[in-house]
């Protein structure tokens, strides 16, 4: 296999893996035949290494627990924002009821609570996106769990709005 | 030990008796002395007819090294030899014993047919 192909195939692996095995793996590829089976095998192994990295030992790959991931600000802030939005709506219903919308300067308005709810829900989207992009590669399983929690919190925030038809 | 299951070469067909547990094959190969990647591939091919692909081989090497079952030796030119550790030998022995028992029981059942 030529050097360029070996380098390209090696670059498919995560950085941490390349730091440890990149040079010898590229040399191994260069010395071997580069048939389609070998290329397929390398691509498949690289994908597996990206999804389920070799951890510990010389790899120095940190092990992330679910608790460790959920404690990241980008993980719990969207959940907190959704729960705050839900609390704001429930407080409004408890204090004011599900009455008509506010009229300001003769024009109907959704009211402060609705604006706060919308801001909280909208502002968490970039945080949520940042969390997904950053953590899905590092700890896919734990990240999916946190994303499910975040989705549950979003649904919980939307539930009273839909239920009371606010 | 985690098995990296995909093996590049199944020369004839998947049911031809080739054994494909890459980490175990690498351990068995290193049991006869330190080797680099290509030497392992050739040794394993000669031992059981299975030719590991480069990705599969290094997947097994990475996991075995992480588990402390093999360790790298000083590089020789561009090649990186590995050797089996004492823990690796114990693991290999235990796995082969289990396989031996399994194979013996299975063969007896076939003979009894």
PDB file of C-alpha atoms in Angstrom:
ATOM      1  CA  UNK A   1       0.000   0.000   0.000  1.00  0.00           C
ATOM      2  CA  UNK A   2       1.399   3.425  -0.835  1.00  0.00           C
ATOM      3  CA  UNK A   3       2.229   5.953   1.844  1.00  0.00           C
ATOM      4  CA  UNK A   4      -0.618   8.335   1.032  1.00  0.00           C
ATOM      5  CA  UNK A   5      -3.259   5.615   1.254  1.00  0.00           C
ATOM      6  CA  UNK A   6      -1.768   4.345   4.514  1.00  0.00           C
ATOM      7  CA  UNK A   7      -1.765   7.862   5.936  1.00  0.00           C
ATOM      8  CA  UNK A   8      -5.371   8.461   4.861  1.00  0.00           C
ATOM      9  CA  UNK A   9      -6.550   5.203   6.383  1.00  0.00           C
ATOM     10  CA  UNK A  10      -4.675   5.873   9.615  1.00  0.00           C
ATOM     11  CA  UNK A  11      -6.250   9.323   9.820  1.00  0.00           C
ATOM     12  CA  UNK A  12      -9.668   7.669  10.111  1.00  0.00           C
ATOM     13  CA  UNK A  13      -8.817   6.634  13.658  1.00  0.00           C
ATOM     14  CA  UNK A  14      -9.377   8.916  16.662  1.00  0.00           C
ATOM     15  CA  UNK A  15      -6.502  11.193  17.631  1.00  0.00           C
ATOM     16  CA  UNK A  16      -5.739   9.378  20.865  1.00  0.00           C
ATOM     17  CA  UNK A  17      -5.455   6.080  19.027  1.00  0.00           C
ATOM     18  CA  UNK A  18      -3.225   7.648  16.364  1.00  0.00           C
ATOM     19  CA  UNK A  19      -0.999   9.169  19.022  1.00  0.00           C
ATOM     20  CA  UNK A  20      -0.234   5.700  20.313  1.00  0.00           C
ATOM     21  CA  UNK A  21      -0.450   3.438  17.260  1.00  0.00           C
ATOM     22  CA  UNK A  22      -0.521   5.795  14.256  1.00  0.00           C
ATOM     23  CA  UNK A  23       3.130   5.549  13.203  1.00  0.00           C
ATOM     24  CA  UNK A  24       3.471   1.796  13.525  1.00  0.00           C
ATOM     25  CA  UNK A  25       0.040   1.185  12.010  1.00  0.00           C
ATOM     26  CA  UNK A  26       0.860   3.343   8.972  1.00  0.00           C
ATOM     27  CA  UNK A  27       4.155   1.475   8.581  1.00  0.00           C
ATOM     28  CA  UNK A  28       2.283  -1.822   8.885  1.00  0.00           C
ATOM     29  CA  UNK A  29      -0.139  -0.747   6.163  1.00  0.00           C
ATOM     30  CA  UNK A  30       2.662   0.429   3.896  1.00  0.00           C
ATOM     31  CA  UNK A  31       4.438  -2.895   4.201  1.00  0.00           C
ATOM     32  CA  UNK A  32       1.309  -4.911   3.493  1.00  0.00           C
ATOM     33  CA  UNK A  33      -0.929  -5.334   0.506  1.00  0.00           C
ATOM     34  CA  UNK A  34      -3.678  -2.752   0.092  1.00  0.00           C
ATOM     35  CA  UNK A  35      -6.492  -4.838  -1.272  1.00  0.00           C
ATOM     36  CA  UNK A  36     -10.111  -3.884  -0.901  1.00  0.00           C
ATOM     37  CA  UNK A  37     -10.517  -6.349   1.973  1.00  0.00           C
ATOM     38  CA  UNK A  38      -7.714  -4.714   3.924  1.00  0.00           C
ATOM     39  CA  UNK A  39      -9.145  -1.245   3.281  1.00  0.00           C
ATOM     40  CA  UNK A  40     -12.624  -2.392   4.326  1.00  0.00           C
ATOM     41  CA  UNK A  41     -11.185  -3.974   7.441  1.00  0.00           C
ATOM     42  CA  UNK A  42      -9.344  -0.791   8.392  1.00  0.00           C
ATOM     43  CA  UNK A  43     -12.395   1.416   7.788  1.00  0.00           C
ATOM     44  CA  UNK A  44     -14.571  -0.905   9.862  1.00  0.00           C
ATOM     45  CA  UNK A  45     -12.048  -1.018  12.681  1.00  0.00           C
ATOM     46  CA  UNK A  46     -11.616   2.764  12.612  1.00  0.00           C
ATOM     47  CA  UNK A  47     -15.377   3.263  12.897  1.00  0.00           C
ATOM     48  CA  UNK A  48     -15.485   0.821  15.786  1.00  0.00           C
ATOM     49  CA  UNK A  49     -12.620   2.659  17.474  1.00  0.00           C
ATOM     50  CA  UNK A  50     -14.488   5.958  17.082  1.00  0.00           C
ATOM     51  CA  UNK A  51     -17.678   4.506  18.547  1.00  0.00           C
ATOM     52  CA  UNK A  52     -16.088   2.404  21.250  1.00  0.00           C
ATOM     53  CA  UNK A  53     -12.571   3.711  21.899  1.00  0.00           C
ATOM     54  CA  UNK A  54      -9.938   1.563  23.476  1.00  0.00           C
ATOM     55  CA  UNK A  55      -9.793   2.844  27.019  1.00  0.00           C
ATOM     56  CA  UNK A  56      -7.354   2.961  29.891  1.00  0.00           C
ATOM     57  CA  UNK A  57      -3.780   1.706  29.916  1.00  0.00           C
ATOM     58  CA  UNK A  58      -1.499   3.499  27.555  1.00  0.00           C
ATOM     59  CA  UNK A  59      -4.404   5.050  25.714  1.00  0.00           C
ATOM     60  CA  UNK A  60      -5.003   7.498  28.576  1.00  0.00           C
ATOM     61  CA  UNK A  61      -8.614   7.633  27.508  1.00  0.00           C
ATOM     62  CA  UNK A  62     -10.820   8.895  30.321  1.00  0.00           C
ATOM     63  CA  UNK A  63     -13.765   6.753  31.264  1.00  0.00           C
ATOM     64  CA  UNK A  64     -16.980   8.750  31.445  1.00  0.00           C
ATOM     65  CA  UNK A  65     -19.811   7.648  33.672  1.00  0.00           C
ATOM     66  CA  UNK A  66     -23.383   8.794  33.150  1.00  0.00           C
ATOM     67  CA  UNK A  67     -23.124  10.854  36.333  1.00  0.00           C
ATOM     68  CA  UNK A  68     -19.916  12.448  35.099  1.00  0.00           C
ATOM     69  CA  UNK A  69     -21.485  13.447  31.779  1.00  0.00           C
ATOM     70  CA  UNK A  70     -24.732  14.748  33.247  1.00  0.00           C
ATOM     71  CA  UNK A  71     -22.752  17.031  35.574  1.00  0.00           C
ATOM     72  CA  UNK A  72     -21.320  18.920  32.604  1.00  0.00           C
ATOM     73  CA  UNK A  73     -22.830  22.414  32.344  1.00  0.00           C
ATOM     74  CA  UNK A  74     -23.930  21.845  28.757  1.00  0.00           C
ATOM     75  CA  UNK A  75     -25.795  18.734  29.960  1.00  0.00           C
ATOM     76  CA  UNK A  76     -27.646  20.028  32.990  1.00  0.00           C
ATOM     77  CA  UNK A  77     -28.248  23.653  31.912  1.00  0.00           C
ATOM     78  CA  UNK A  78     -30.833  22.718  29.234  1.00  0.00           C
ATOM     79  CA  UNK A  79     -32.553  20.438  31.743  1.00  0.00           C
ATOM     80  CA  UNK A  80     -32.574  23.217  34.322  1.00  0.00           C
ATOM     81  CA  UNK A  81     -33.939  25.676  31.744  1.00  0.00           C
ATOM     82  CA  UNK A  82     -36.750  23.303  30.776  1.00  0.00           C
ATOM     83  CA  UNK A  83     -37.660  22.665  34.400  1.00  0.00           C
ATOM     84  CA  UNK A  84     -37.579  26.399  35.115  1.00  0.00           C
ATOM     85  CA  UNK A  85     -39.859  27.010  32.135  1.00  0.00           C
ATOM     86  CA  UNK A  86     -42.251  24.376  33.441  1.00  0.00           C
ATOM     87  CA  UNK A  87     -42.153  25.861  36.944  1.00  0.00           C
ATOM     88  CA  UNK A  88     -42.843  29.352  35.595  1.00  0.00           C
ATOM     89  CA  UNK A  89     -45.905  28.132  33.694  1.00  0.00           C
ATOM     90  CA  UNK A  90     -47.197  26.113  36.647  1.00  0.00           C
ATOM     91  CA  UNK A  91     -46.688  29.100  38.962  1.00  0.00           C
ATOM     92  CA  UNK A  92     -48.583  31.306  36.562  1.00  0.00           C
ATOM     93  CA  UNK A  93     -51.450  28.814  36.429  1.00  0.00           C
ATOM     94  CA  UNK A  94     -51.452  28.510  40.223  1.00  0.00           C
ATOM     95  CA  UNK A  95     -51.392  32.265  40.852  1.00  0.00           C
ATOM     96  CA  UNK A  96     -53.339  33.709  37.946  1.00  0.00           C
ATOM     97  CA  UNK A  97     -55.111  30.719  36.503  1.00  0.00           C
ATOM     98  CA  UNK A  98     -55.517  29.912  32.846  1.00  0.00           C
ATOM     99  CA  UNK A  99     -57.251  33.208  32.176  1.00  0.00           C
ATOM    100  CA  UNK A 100     -57.176  35.333  28.998  1.00  0.00           C
ATOM    101  CA  UNK A 101     -54.027  36.833  27.598  1.00  0.00           C
ATOM    102  CA  UNK A 102     -52.803  40.255  28.666  1.00  0.00           C
ATOM    103  CA  UNK A 103     -53.746  43.389  26.725  1.00  0.00           C
ATOM    104  CA  UNK A 104     -51.020  46.008  26.442  1.00  0.00           C
ATOM    105  CA  UNK A 105     -51.712  49.379  24.777  1.00  0.00           C
ATOM    106  CA  UNK A 106     -54.859  47.946  23.313  1.00  0.00           C
ATOM    107  CA  UNK A 107     -53.037  45.028  21.707  1.00  0.00           C
ATOM    108  CA  UNK A 108     -53.261  41.454  22.908  1.00  0.00           C
ATOM    109  CA  UNK A 109     -50.020  40.078  24.331  1.00  0.00           C
ATOM    110  CA  UNK A 110     -49.017  36.627  25.459  1.00  0.00           C
ATOM    111  CA  UNK A 111     -47.737  38.014  28.737  1.00  0.00           C
ATOM    112  CA  UNK A 112     -44.393  37.975  30.536  1.00  0.00           C
ATOM    113  CA  UNK A 113     -44.650  34.348  31.536  1.00  0.00           C
ATOM    114  CA  UNK A 114     -45.074  33.233  27.946  1.00  0.00           C
ATOM    115  CA  UNK A 115     -42.084  35.285  26.867  1.00  0.00           C
ATOM    116  CA  UNK A 116     -39.946  33.857  29.648  1.00  0.00           C
ATOM    117  CA  UNK A 117     -41.042  30.350  28.667  1.00  0.00           C
ATOM    118  CA  UNK A 118     -40.202  30.975  25.024  1.00  0.00           C
ATOM    119  CA  UNK A 119     -36.805  32.453  25.889  1.00  0.00           C
ATOM    120  CA  UNK A 120     -35.919  29.564  28.156  1.00  0.00           C
ATOM    121  CA  UNK A 121     -36.906  27.010  25.552  1.00  0.00           C
ATOM    122  CA  UNK A 122     -35.223  28.770  22.649  1.00  0.00           C
ATOM    123  CA  UNK A 123     -31.979  29.631  24.442  1.00  0.00           C
ATOM    124  CA  UNK A 124     -31.350  26.062  25.489  1.00  0.00           C
ATOM    125  CA  UNK A 125     -31.252  24.838  21.889  1.00  0.00           C
ATOM    126  CA  UNK A 126     -27.679  26.005  21.115  1.00  0.00           C
ATOM    127  CA  UNK A 127     -26.496  24.627  24.464  1.00  0.00           C
ATOM    128  CA  UNK A 128     -28.190  21.328  23.716  1.00  0.00           C
ATOM    129  CA  UNK A 129     -26.653  21.231  20.253  1.00  0.00           C
ATOM    130  CA  UNK A 130     -23.213  22.037  21.666  1.00  0.00           C
ATOM    131  CA  UNK A 131     -23.583  19.220  24.192  1.00  0.00           C
ATOM    132  CA  UNK A 132     -24.607  16.705  21.535  1.00  0.00           C
ATOM    133  CA  UNK A 133     -21.786  17.642  19.170  1.00  0.00           C
ATOM    134  CA  UNK A 134     -19.157  17.681  21.909  1.00  0.00           C
ATOM    135  CA  UNK A 135     -20.109  14.576  23.828  1.00  0.00           C
ATOM    136  CA  UNK A 136     -21.626  12.110  21.383  1.00  0.00           C
ATOM    137  CA  UNK A 137     -18.151  11.186  20.139  1.00  0.00           C
ATOM    138  CA  UNK A 138     -16.565  11.007  23.573  1.00  0.00           C
ATOM    139  CA  UNK A 139     -19.195   9.014  25.415  1.00  0.00           C
ATOM    140  CA  UNK A 140     -21.998   8.036  23.028  1.00  0.00           C
ATOM    141  CA  UNK A 141     -23.992   5.823  25.358  1.00  0.00           C
ATOM    142  CA  UNK A 142     -23.943   8.199  28.312  1.00  0.00           C
ATOM    143  CA  UNK A 143     -24.627  11.166  26.028  1.00  0.00           C
ATOM    144  CA  UNK A 144     -27.677   9.477  24.531  1.00  0.00           C
ATOM    145  CA  UNK A 145     -28.948   8.938  28.067  1.00  0.00           C
ATOM    146  CA  UNK A 146     -28.486  12.619  28.903  1.00  0.00           C
ATOM    147  CA  UNK A 147     -30.110  13.648  25.610  1.00  0.00           C
ATOM    148  CA  UNK A 148     -33.099  11.485  26.544  1.00  0.00           C
ATOM    149  CA  UNK A 149     -33.254  13.296  29.882  1.00  0.00           C
ATOM    150  CA  UNK A 150     -33.097  16.646  28.118  1.00  0.00           C
ATOM    151  CA  UNK A 151     -35.854  15.595  25.730  1.00  0.00           C
ATOM    152  CA  UNK A 152     -37.942  14.478  28.698  1.00  0.00           C
ATOM    153  CA  UNK A 153     -37.422  17.857  30.361  1.00  0.00           C
ATOM    154  CA  UNK A 154     -38.471  19.658  27.162  1.00  0.00           C
ATOM    155  CA  UNK A 155     -41.637  17.560  26.995  1.00  0.00           C
ATOM    156  CA  UNK A 156     -42.291  18.251  30.670  1.00  0.00           C
ATOM    157  CA  UNK A 157     -41.988  21.998  29.993  1.00  0.00           C
ATOM    158  CA  UNK A 158     -44.367  21.771  27.038  1.00  0.00           C
ATOM    159  CA  UNK A 159     -46.919  19.609  28.785  1.00  0.00           C
ATOM    160  CA  UNK A 160     -48.617  22.300  30.941  1.00  0.00           C
ATOM    161  CA  UNK A 161     -48.674  24.743  28.016  1.00  0.00           C
ATOM    162  CA  UNK A 162     -50.460  22.188  25.861  1.00  0.00           C
ATOM    163  CA  UNK A 163     -52.643  20.885  28.693  1.00  0.00           C
ATOM    164  CA  UNK A 164     -53.906  24.311  29.745  1.00  0.00           C
ATOM    165  CA  UNK A 165     -53.916  25.557  26.163  1.00  0.00           C
ATOM    166  CA  UNK A 166     -51.935  28.670  27.173  1.00  0.00           C
TER     167      UNK A 166
ATOM    168  CA  UNK B   1     -11.259 -10.368  26.825  1.00  0.00           C
ATOM    169  CA  UNK B   2     -13.183  -8.562  24.164  1.00  0.00           C
ATOM    170  CA  UNK B   3     -13.283 -10.186  20.777  1.00  0.00           C
ATOM    171  CA  UNK B   4     -12.732  -8.149  17.650  1.00  0.00           C
ATOM    172  CA  UNK B   5     -14.745 -10.321  15.387  1.00  0.00           C
ATOM    173  CA  UNK B   6     -14.145  -9.216  11.867  1.00  0.00           C
ATOM    174  CA  UNK B   7     -11.436 -10.987  10.012  1.00  0.00           C
ATOM    175  CA  UNK B   8     -10.475  -9.992   6.520  1.00  0.00           C
ATOM    176  CA  UNK B   9      -9.735 -13.304   5.020  1.00  0.00           C
ATOM    177  CA  UNK B  10     -12.165 -16.096   4.895  1.00  0.00           C
ATOM    178  CA  UNK B  11     -10.513 -17.602   1.883  1.00  0.00           C
ATOM    179  CA  UNK B  12     -12.951 -20.324   1.068  1.00  0.00           C
ATOM    180  CA  UNK B  13     -16.117 -19.810   3.023  1.00  0.00           C
ATOM    181  CA  UNK B  14     -17.123 -18.883   6.567  1.00  0.00           C
ATOM    182  CA  UNK B  15     -17.880 -22.466   7.457  1.00  0.00           C
ATOM    183  CA  UNK B  16     -14.472 -23.902   6.685  1.00  0.00           C
ATOM    184  CA  UNK B  17     -13.342 -24.256  10.279  1.00  0.00           C
ATOM    185  CA  UNK B  18     -11.246 -21.106  10.523  1.00  0.00           C
ATOM    186  CA  UNK B  19     -11.111 -19.772  14.049  1.00  0.00           C
ATOM    187  CA  UNK B  20     -11.655 -16.044  14.424  1.00  0.00           C
ATOM    188  CA  UNK B  21     -11.106 -14.652  17.893  1.00  0.00           C
ATOM    189  CA  UNK B  22      -8.403 -12.086  17.051  1.00  0.00           C
ATOM    190  CA  UNK B  23      -7.229 -11.325  20.615  1.00  0.00           C
ATOM    191  CA  UNK B  24      -6.851 -15.012  21.384  1.00  0.00           C
ATOM    192  CA  UNK B  25      -5.084 -15.606  18.079  1.00  0.00           C
ATOM    193  CA  UNK B  26      -2.658 -12.770  18.806  1.00  0.00           C
ATOM    194  CA  UNK B  27      -1.960 -14.140  22.279  1.00  0.00           C
ATOM    195  CA  UNK B  28      -1.387 -17.621  20.862  1.00  0.00           C
ATOM    196  CA  UNK B  29       0.966 -16.219  18.252  1.00  0.00           C
ATOM    197  CA  UNK B  30       2.993 -14.276  20.800  1.00  0.00           C
ATOM    198  CA  UNK B  31       3.228 -17.340  23.023  1.00  0.00           C
ATOM    199  CA  UNK B  32       5.995 -18.603  20.729  1.00  0.00           C
ATOM    200  CA  UNK B  33       7.995 -15.379  21.093  1.00  0.00           C
ATOM    201  CA  UNK B  34       7.838 -11.629  20.371  1.00  0.00           C
ATOM    202  CA  UNK B  35       6.592 -10.644  16.931  1.00  0.00           C
ATOM    203  CA  UNK B  36       5.628  -7.565  14.950  1.00  0.00           C
ATOM    204  CA  UNK B  37       2.366  -7.206  13.068  1.00  0.00           C
ATOM    205  CA  UNK B  38       3.194  -8.958   9.814  1.00  0.00           C
ATOM    206  CA  UNK B  39       4.921 -11.821  11.598  1.00  0.00           C
ATOM    207  CA  UNK B  40       1.824 -12.291  13.735  1.00  0.00           C
ATOM    208  CA  UNK B  41      -0.419 -12.354  10.671  1.00  0.00           C
ATOM    209  CA  UNK B  42       1.716 -14.975   8.954  1.00  0.00           C
ATOM    210  CA  UNK B  43       2.075 -17.025  12.123  1.00  0.00           C
ATOM    211  CA  UNK B  44      -1.670 -17.001  12.748  1.00  0.00           C
ATOM    212  CA  UNK B  45      -2.367 -17.866   9.116  1.00  0.00           C
ATOM    213  CA  UNK B  46      -0.017 -20.838   9.408  1.00  0.00           C
ATOM    214  CA  UNK B  47      -1.486 -21.851  12.754  1.00  0.00           C
ATOM    215  CA  UNK B  48      -5.178 -21.907  11.877  1.00  0.00           C
ATOM    216  CA  UNK B  49      -5.654 -20.570   8.364  1.00  0.00           C
ATOM    217  CA  UNK B  50      -7.109 -17.253   9.500  1.00  0.00           C
ATOM    218  CA  UNK B  51      -5.499 -14.145   8.033  1.00  0.00           C
ATOM    219  CA  UNK B  52      -6.251 -11.109  10.184  1.00  0.00           C
ATOM    220  CA  UNK B  53      -6.810  -7.769   8.493  1.00  0.00           C
ATOM    221  CA  UNK B  54      -4.653  -4.835   9.584  1.00  0.00           C
ATOM    222  CA  UNK B  55      -7.500  -3.057  11.360  1.00  0.00           C
ATOM    223  CA  UNK B  56      -8.590  -6.200  13.132  1.00  0.00           C
ATOM    224  CA  UNK B  57      -5.026  -6.984  14.166  1.00  0.00           C
ATOM    225  CA  UNK B  58      -4.406  -3.556  15.641  1.00  0.00           C
ATOM    226  CA  UNK B  59      -7.826  -3.528  17.262  1.00  0.00           C
ATOM    227  CA  UNK B  60      -6.817  -6.718  19.058  1.00  0.00           C
ATOM    228  CA  UNK B  61      -3.336  -5.399  19.858  1.00  0.00           C
ATOM    229  CA  UNK B  62      -4.734  -2.164  21.335  1.00  0.00           C
ATOM    230  CA  UNK B  63      -7.171  -3.990  23.577  1.00  0.00           C
ATOM    231  CA  UNK B  64      -4.675  -6.620  24.662  1.00  0.00           C
ATOM    232  CA  UNK B  65      -2.124  -3.958  25.512  1.00  0.00           C
ATOM    233  CA  UNK B  66      -4.730  -1.946  27.380  1.00  0.00           C
ATOM    234  CA  UNK B  67      -5.550  -5.063  29.394  1.00  0.00           C
ATOM    235  CA  UNK B  68      -1.888  -5.664  30.128  1.00  0.00           C
ATOM    236  CA  UNK B  69      -1.850  -8.998  28.313  1.00  0.00           C
ATOM    237  CA  UNK B  70       0.811  -7.952  25.821  1.00  0.00           C
ATOM    238  CA  UNK B  71       3.457  -5.234  25.871  1.00  0.00           C
ATOM    239  CA  UNK B  72       5.527  -3.435  23.248  1.00  0.00           C
ATOM    240  CA  UNK B  73       9.242  -3.992  22.880  1.00  0.00           C
ATOM    241  CA  UNK B  74      11.698  -1.413  21.540  1.00  0.00           C
ATOM    242  CA  UNK B  75      10.939  -0.752  17.854  1.00  0.00           C
ATOM    243  CA  UNK B  76      12.988  -2.509  15.202  1.00  0.00           C
ATOM    244  CA  UNK B  77      13.368  -0.071  12.334  1.00  0.00           C
ATOM    245  CA  UNK B  78       9.746   0.852  11.513  1.00  0.00           C
ATOM    246  CA  UNK B  79       8.304  -2.322  12.978  1.00  0.00           C
ATOM    247  CA  UNK B  80       6.930  -2.559  16.477  1.00  0.00           C
ATOM    248  CA  UNK B  81       7.299  -5.973  18.097  1.00  0.00           C
ATOM    249  CA  UNK B  82       5.116  -7.105  20.979  1.00  0.00           C
ATOM    250  CA  UNK B  83       5.492  -9.828  23.546  1.00  0.00           C
ATOM    251  CA  UNK B  84       3.015 -11.613  25.751  1.00  0.00           C
ATOM    252  CA  UNK B  85       3.035 -10.813  29.478  1.00  0.00           C
ATOM    253  CA  UNK B  86       2.645 -13.232  32.390  1.00  0.00           C
ATOM    254  CA  UNK B  87      -0.977 -12.138  32.703  1.00  0.00           C
ATOM    255  CA  UNK B  88      -1.374 -12.792  28.995  1.00  0.00           C
ATOM    256  CA  UNK B  89       0.037 -16.282  29.364  1.00  0.00           C
ATOM    257  CA  UNK B  90      -2.370 -17.039  32.206  1.00  0.00           C
ATOM    258  CA  UNK B  91      -5.313 -15.713  30.185  1.00  0.00           C
ATOM    259  CA  UNK B  92      -4.241 -17.664  27.129  1.00  0.00           C
ATOM    260  CA  UNK B  93      -3.860 -20.849  29.176  1.00  0.00           C
ATOM    261  CA  UNK B  94      -7.276 -20.443  30.761  1.00  0.00           C
ATOM    262  CA  UNK B  95      -8.979 -19.751  27.453  1.00  0.00           C
ATOM    263  CA  UNK B  96      -7.284 -22.617  25.664  1.00  0.00           C
ATOM    264  CA  UNK B  97      -8.194 -24.978  28.494  1.00  0.00           C
ATOM    265  CA  UNK B  98     -11.832 -23.973  28.171  1.00  0.00           C
ATOM    266  CA  UNK B  99     -11.654 -24.349  24.410  1.00  0.00           C
ATOM    267  CA  UNK B 100     -10.009 -27.753  24.778  1.00  0.00           C
ATOM    268  CA  UNK B 101     -12.769 -28.965  27.082  1.00  0.00           C
ATOM    269  CA  UNK B 102     -15.373 -27.559  24.735  1.00  0.00           C
ATOM    270  CA  UNK B 103     -13.733 -29.135  21.690  1.00  0.00           C
ATOM    271  CA  UNK B 104     -13.349 -32.514  23.415  1.00  0.00           C
ATOM    272  CA  UNK B 105     -16.979 -32.578  24.502  1.00  0.00           C
ATOM    273  CA  UNK B 106     -18.150 -31.496  21.065  1.00  0.00           C
ATOM    274  CA  UNK B 107     -16.053 -34.088  19.247  1.00  0.00           C
ATOM    275  CA  UNK B 108     -17.287 -36.850  21.545  1.00  0.00           C
ATOM    276  CA  UNK B 109     -20.846 -35.926  20.714  1.00  0.00           C
ATOM    277  CA  UNK B 110     -20.062 -36.024  17.027  1.00  0.00           C
ATOM    278  CA  UNK B 111     -18.418 -39.437  17.400  1.00  0.00           C
ATOM    279  CA  UNK B 112     -21.436 -40.719  19.260  1.00  0.00           C
ATOM    280  CA  UNK B 113     -23.700 -39.937  16.311  1.00  0.00           C
TER     281      UNK B 113
END
